[in-house]
Short mmCIF file of C-alpha atoms in Angstrom, two decimals:
data_model
loop_
_atom_site.label_atom_id
_atom_site.label_comp_id
_atom_site.label_asym_id
_atom_site.label_seq_id
_atom_site.Cartn_x
_atom_site.Cartn_y
_atom_site.Cartn_z
CA MET Z 1230 -73.10 88.28 -28.98
CA PRO Z 1231 -74.06 86.34 -31.95
CA ALA Z 1232 -77.57 85.65 -32.53
CA PRO Z 1233 -77.10 81.83 -32.17
CA ALA Z 1234 -75.40 82.18 -29.03
CA ARG Z 1235 -78.44 84.68 -27.72
CA GLY Z 1236 -80.94 81.74 -28.69
CA ALA Z 1237 -78.96 79.02 -26.96
CA ILE Z 1238 -78.73 81.00 -23.92
CA ALA Z 1239 -82.32 81.78 -23.99
CA ILE Z 1240 -83.28 78.13 -24.21
CA ALA Z 1241 -80.98 77.02 -21.19
CA ALA Z 1242 -82.54 79.79 -18.98
CA ALA Z 1243 -86.24 78.65 -20.10
CA VAL Z 1244 -85.44 74.73 -19.16
CA LEU Z 1245 -84.00 76.20 -15.77
CA LEU Z 1246 -86.71 78.40 -14.91
CA ALA Z 1247 -89.45 75.08 -15.63
CA ALA Z 1248 -87.22 72.99 -13.31
CA ALA Z 1249 -87.37 75.58 -10.75
CA ALA Z 1250 -91.16 75.68 -10.77
CA GLY Z 1251 -91.54 71.90 -10.74
CA CYS Z 1252 -89.74 71.43 -7.61
CA SER Z 1253 -91.68 74.40 -5.88
CA SER Z 1254 -94.67 72.98 -6.64
CA GLY Z 1255 -93.88 69.70 -5.01
CA GLY Z 1256 -93.96 67.71 -8.03
CA GLY Z 1257 -90.78 66.02 -6.97
CA HIS Z 1258 -88.52 64.37 -9.28
CA THR Z 1259 -87.77 60.91 -11.23
CA ALA Z 1260 -85.04 58.58 -10.22
CA LYS Z 1261 -83.28 56.73 -12.46
CA ASP Z 1262 -85.46 53.72 -11.99
CA GLY Z 1263 -88.45 55.78 -12.78
CA SER Z 1264 -90.00 55.89 -9.71
CA HIS Z 1265 -91.40 59.35 -8.06
CA SER Z 1266 -90.61 60.49 -4.82
CA LYS Z 1267 -91.97 63.88 -3.12
CA ASP Z 1268 -89.49 63.89 -0.53
CA GLY Z 1269 -86.57 64.04 -2.58
CA ALA Z 1270 -85.31 60.50 -1.90
CA HIS Z 1271 -84.41 58.09 -4.44
CA GLY Z 1272 -86.02 54.71 -5.03
CA SER Z 1273 -89.37 53.06 -5.11
CA ALA Z 1274 -92.19 54.20 -3.11
CA PRO Z 1275 -93.10 51.41 -0.15
CA ALA Z 1276 -95.69 49.33 -1.01
CA ALA Z 1277 -99.01 49.26 0.46
CA ALA Z 1278 -99.81 47.15 3.31
CA GLY Z 1279 -101.12 43.66 2.27
CA ASP Z 1280 -99.13 43.68 -0.80
CA ALA Z 1281 -96.18 41.74 0.14
CA ALA Z 1282 -96.37 38.22 -0.93
CA GLN Z 1283 -96.61 35.80 2.14
CA PRO Z 1284 -93.30 33.37 2.37
CA ALA Z 1285 -94.47 29.52 2.09
CA PRO Z 1286 -94.43 27.30 4.91
CA ALA Z 1287 -90.85 26.24 5.47
CA LYS Z 1288 -89.98 22.51 4.32
CA ILE Z 1289 -90.93 19.99 7.26
CA VAL Z 1290 -87.60 18.64 8.52
CA THR Z 1291 -87.09 14.73 8.60
CA GLY Z 1292 -86.12 12.89 11.63
CA PRO Z 1293 -84.25 9.82 12.99
CA GLY Z 1294 -87.30 7.44 12.25
CA PRO Z 1295 -88.42 4.73 14.25
CA LYS Z 1296 -85.90 2.89 16.67
CA SER Z 1297 -85.60 -0.54 18.21
CA SER Z 1298 -85.13 1.14 21.34
CA TYR Z 1299 -85.33 5.12 22.47
CA ASP Z 1300 -83.78 7.11 24.76
CA ALA Z 1301 -85.32 10.41 26.11
CA GLN Z 1302 -84.57 13.61 24.16
CA PRO Z 1303 -83.64 16.85 25.39
CA GLN Z 1304 -86.29 19.26 25.31
CA PRO Z 1305 -85.99 22.98 24.46
CA ALA Z 1306 -84.89 25.25 27.58
CA ALA Z 1307 -87.54 26.07 30.23
CA GLY Z 1308 -89.87 29.11 29.50
CA SER Z 1309 -88.78 29.27 25.60
CA CYS Z 1310 -91.53 27.99 24.39
CA HIS Z 1311 -95.09 29.92 23.61
CA TYR Z 1312 -98.68 28.42 23.15
CA HIS Z 1313 -100.75 30.11 20.32
CA TYR Z 1314 -104.21 30.03 20.38
CA THR Z 1315 -106.95 30.16 17.50
CA ALA Z 1316 -109.99 32.49 17.25
CA ASP Z 1317 -111.98 30.00 19.31
CA LYS Z 1318 -109.27 29.11 21.80
CA GLN Z 1319 -107.72 26.11 20.20
CA PRO Z 1320 -104.15 25.53 21.14
CA LEU Z 1321 -101.06 25.60 18.57
CA PRO Z 1322 -97.49 24.99 19.57
CA ASP Z 1323 -95.01 27.28 19.03
CA PRO Z 1324 -93.50 26.73 15.60
CA ASN Z 1325 -89.98 27.62 16.63
CA CYS Z 1326 -90.06 24.83 19.28
CA THR Z 1327 -92.37 22.55 17.51
CA PRO Z 1328 -92.59 22.88 13.74
CA GLY Z 1329 -92.88 19.10 13.15
CA ALA Z 1330 -90.73 16.58 11.59
CA ILE Z 1331 -91.38 13.68 9.38
CA SER Z 1332 -90.50 9.69 9.41
CA PRO Z 1333 -87.98 8.66 6.64
CA ALA Z 1334 -89.76 5.17 6.95
CA VAL Z 1335 -93.14 6.57 5.72
CA ASN Z 1336 -93.59 8.18 1.86
CA GLN Z 1337 -96.40 7.88 -0.51
CA GLY Z 1338 -94.82 4.83 -2.42
CA ASN Z 1339 -94.94 2.55 1.07
CA ILE Z 1340 -97.92 3.77 2.59
CA ASN Z 1341 -99.91 0.57 1.97
CA ASP Z 1342 -97.07 -0.90 3.63
CA THR Z 1343 -96.84 1.05 6.54
CA ILE Z 1344 -99.37 3.83 7.54
CA CYS Z 1345 -102.18 2.32 5.76
CA LYS Z 1346 -101.25 -1.19 6.64
CA PRO Z 1347 -104.05 -3.63 7.86
CA GLY Z 1348 -103.92 -4.73 11.57
CA GLY Z 1349 -102.23 -0.92 12.56
CA TYR Z 1350 -98.65 0.53 12.29
CA THR Z 1351 -98.27 3.14 15.01
CA SER Z 1352 -97.89 0.53 17.58
CA THR Z 1353 -95.05 -0.95 16.19
CA ILE Z 1354 -93.10 2.49 16.29
CA ARG Z 1355 -94.01 4.50 19.15
CA PRO Z 1356 -91.72 5.05 22.02
CA PRO Z 1357 -92.59 3.68 25.55
CA ALA Z 1358 -94.44 5.50 28.21
CA ASN Z 1359 -91.27 5.55 30.45
CA ILE Z 1360 -89.64 7.54 27.82
CA THR Z 1361 -92.60 9.86 26.61
CA GLY Z 1362 -93.33 10.47 30.38
CA LYS Z 1363 -89.81 11.96 30.95
CA GLU Z 1364 -89.79 13.75 27.97
CA LYS Z 1365 -93.55 15.10 28.81
CA ALA Z 1366 -92.11 16.33 31.99
CA GLU Z 1367 -89.61 18.41 30.81
CA ASN Z 1368 -91.66 19.86 27.97
CA ALA Z 1369 -93.83 20.90 30.35
CA LYS Z 1370 -91.10 22.89 31.47
CA SER Z 1371 -90.61 24.36 28.18
CA TYR Z 1372 -93.94 25.57 27.33
CA GLY Z 1373 -94.50 26.70 31.06
CA TYR Z 1374 -97.50 24.50 31.53
CA THR Z 1375 -98.63 24.22 34.91
CA GLY Z 1376 -101.68 22.27 34.61
CA PRO Z 1377 -102.31 18.89 35.81
CA MET Z 1378 -100.18 16.60 33.84
CA GLY Z 1379 -103.29 14.11 33.30
CA ASP Z 1380 -105.38 16.66 31.71
CA ALA Z 1381 -102.66 17.31 28.52
CA GLU Z 1382 -101.30 14.93 26.20
CA TYR Z 1383 -97.67 14.83 24.62
CA ASP Z 1384 -98.49 14.83 21.31
CA HIS Z 1385 -96.95 14.50 18.03
CA LEU Z 1386 -97.81 17.41 15.89
CA ILE Z 1387 -97.80 15.21 12.91
CA SER Z 1388 -99.06 11.99 14.32
CA LEU Z 1389 -97.86 8.79 13.80
CA GLN Z 1390 -100.53 7.60 11.52
CA LEU Z 1391 -99.72 10.45 9.19
CA GLY Z 1392 -96.12 9.61 9.36
CA GLY Z 1393 -94.76 12.03 11.54
CA ASP Z 1394 -91.47 11.05 13.39
CA PRO Z 1395 -91.85 8.87 16.47
CA ASN Z 1396 -89.57 10.78 18.82
CA ASP Z 1397 -88.12 13.80 17.50
CA PRO Z 1398 -88.70 16.44 19.91
CA ARG Z 1399 -89.36 18.72 17.12
CA ASN Z 1400 -92.28 16.92 16.79
CA LEU Z 1401 -93.79 16.72 20.42
CA TRP Z 1402 -95.14 19.13 22.36
CA ILE Z 1403 -97.43 18.98 25.55
CA GLN Z 1404 -100.76 19.98 24.33
CA PRO Z 1405 -102.88 21.84 26.76
CA PRO Z 1406 -106.81 20.98 27.17
CA SER Z 1407 -109.11 22.50 24.46
CA PRO Z 1408 -112.24 24.71 25.55
CA GLY Z 1409 -114.71 22.66 27.11
CA HIS Z 1410 -112.30 20.84 29.21
CA VAL Z 1411 -113.51 19.44 32.64
CA PRO Z 1412 -110.69 19.85 35.20
CA GLY Z 1413 -109.52 15.96 36.11
CA LYS Z 1414 -111.25 14.41 33.37
CA GLY Z 1415 -108.28 13.73 31.42
CA PRO Z 1416 -107.44 15.27 27.56
CA ASN Z 1417 -110.21 16.24 25.59
CA ASN Z 1418 -108.06 16.69 22.37
CA PRO Z 1419 -110.64 17.26 19.10
CA LYS Z 1420 -107.18 16.98 17.18
CA ASP Z 1421 -107.09 13.40 17.38
CA SER Z 1422 -110.37 13.20 15.51
CA VAL Z 1423 -109.07 15.51 12.57
CA GLU Z 1424 -105.63 12.83 12.31
CA THR Z 1425 -108.07 9.95 11.84
CA HIS Z 1426 -110.08 11.71 9.36
CA LEU Z 1427 -106.83 12.99 7.38
CA HIS Z 1428 -104.97 9.36 7.45
CA THR Z 1429 -108.27 8.02 6.00
CA ALA Z 1430 -108.05 10.52 3.19
CA ILE Z 1431 -104.70 9.51 2.82
CA CYS Z 1432 -105.52 5.75 2.57
CA LYS Z 1433 -108.40 6.54 0.28
CA GLY Z 1434 -106.13 8.49 -1.91
CA GLN Z 1435 -108.29 11.73 -1.39
CA VAL Z 1436 -104.98 13.79 -0.42
CA THR Z 1437 -101.25 13.02 -0.45
CA LEU Z 1438 -99.04 12.19 2.33
CA THR Z 1439 -97.05 15.08 2.04
CA ALA Z 1440 -100.09 17.60 1.73
CA VAL Z 1441 -101.51 16.61 4.63
CA GLN Z 1442 -98.02 16.65 6.61
CA GLN Z 1443 -97.84 20.45 5.68
CA ALA Z 1444 -101.10 20.92 6.58
CA ILE Z 1445 -101.24 19.42 10.31
CA ALA Z 1446 -98.42 21.13 10.72
CA THR Z 1447 -99.26 24.76 9.83
CA ASP Z 1448 -102.24 24.73 11.79
CA TRP Z 1449 -104.40 21.45 12.96
CA THR Z 1450 -107.47 23.52 13.10
CA THR Z 1451 -107.99 24.22 9.45
CA ALA Z 1452 -106.39 21.42 7.63
CA GLU Z 1453 -109.26 19.90 6.30
CA VAL Z 1454 -110.66 23.18 4.96
CA LYS Z 1455 -107.08 23.73 3.34
CA LEU Z 1456 -107.31 20.06 1.73
CA GLY Z 1457 -110.58 20.52 0.61
CA ILE Z 1458 -112.19 17.70 2.56
CA SER Z 1459 -115.31 18.31 4.59
CA LYS Z 1460 -114.59 17.96 8.14
CA GLY Z 1461 -115.30 14.78 9.81
CA ALA Z 1462 -117.51 13.87 12.42
CA THR Z 1463 -116.16 13.82 15.79
CA ALA Z 1464 -115.26 10.23 16.89
CA ALA Z 1465 -113.31 8.22 19.16
CA PRO Z 1466 -109.98 7.74 17.97
CA THR Z 1467 -108.87 4.30 16.08
CA ALA Z 1468 -106.63 1.86 16.78
CA GLU Z 1469 -104.27 4.18 14.88
CA ALA Z 1470 -104.55 7.06 16.96
CA ASP Z 1471 -102.52 7.85 19.89
CA ALA Z 1472 -104.06 7.56 23.39
CA ASP Z 1473 -101.43 9.59 24.77
CA GLY Z 1474 -101.17 12.24 22.00
CA ASP Z 1475 -100.52 11.06 18.50
#
């Protein structure tokens, strides 16, 4: 055999031996995308837990807005909604049933003529009690709430004073009592004070309407912290707050 041919065969044999040694040592192989796999599978190695970016909150839907008259709205199926609770046992709604809905009548450009209007705004758009009472009873079935109805609020997740929709069922939930509640004493809802504080911050130009709506829809207990404003002192709701669950 000519010398050049013998040399080529020797080189090829050396390459094959090196490849075999790499596989037997557990070194794996490199895939076409450059990732290295010890189990022989192609593709990238799984990302470590916590590496994946959290999805941004979904855009809040817009409801039908204020009406001259309201009809009782259909509620989610009985037992289909489930409360969530914070570490200190404050109730949160089921985001699949109550993600929040905003009013098309309120925007950043008209807050001085709507939610920040002197003399009040929410009383002019609030659905009457004979409508919300029917909805509250049906929503209690949706959430499986079995406590005294007088101890729970039919609450606007995004309150009317924050530009929430008045009667979109996606913005209303039966809110159970918070910790420390005395049965039979009516609702004890610290969310009302948070809403009043956020309303003041909007009207003073400290935060934007959209930022507040997103924060309160995500978690009312952390909204003030997320927006970078100090937590307000607990106080009775103002005229713009909702006596039956704003």
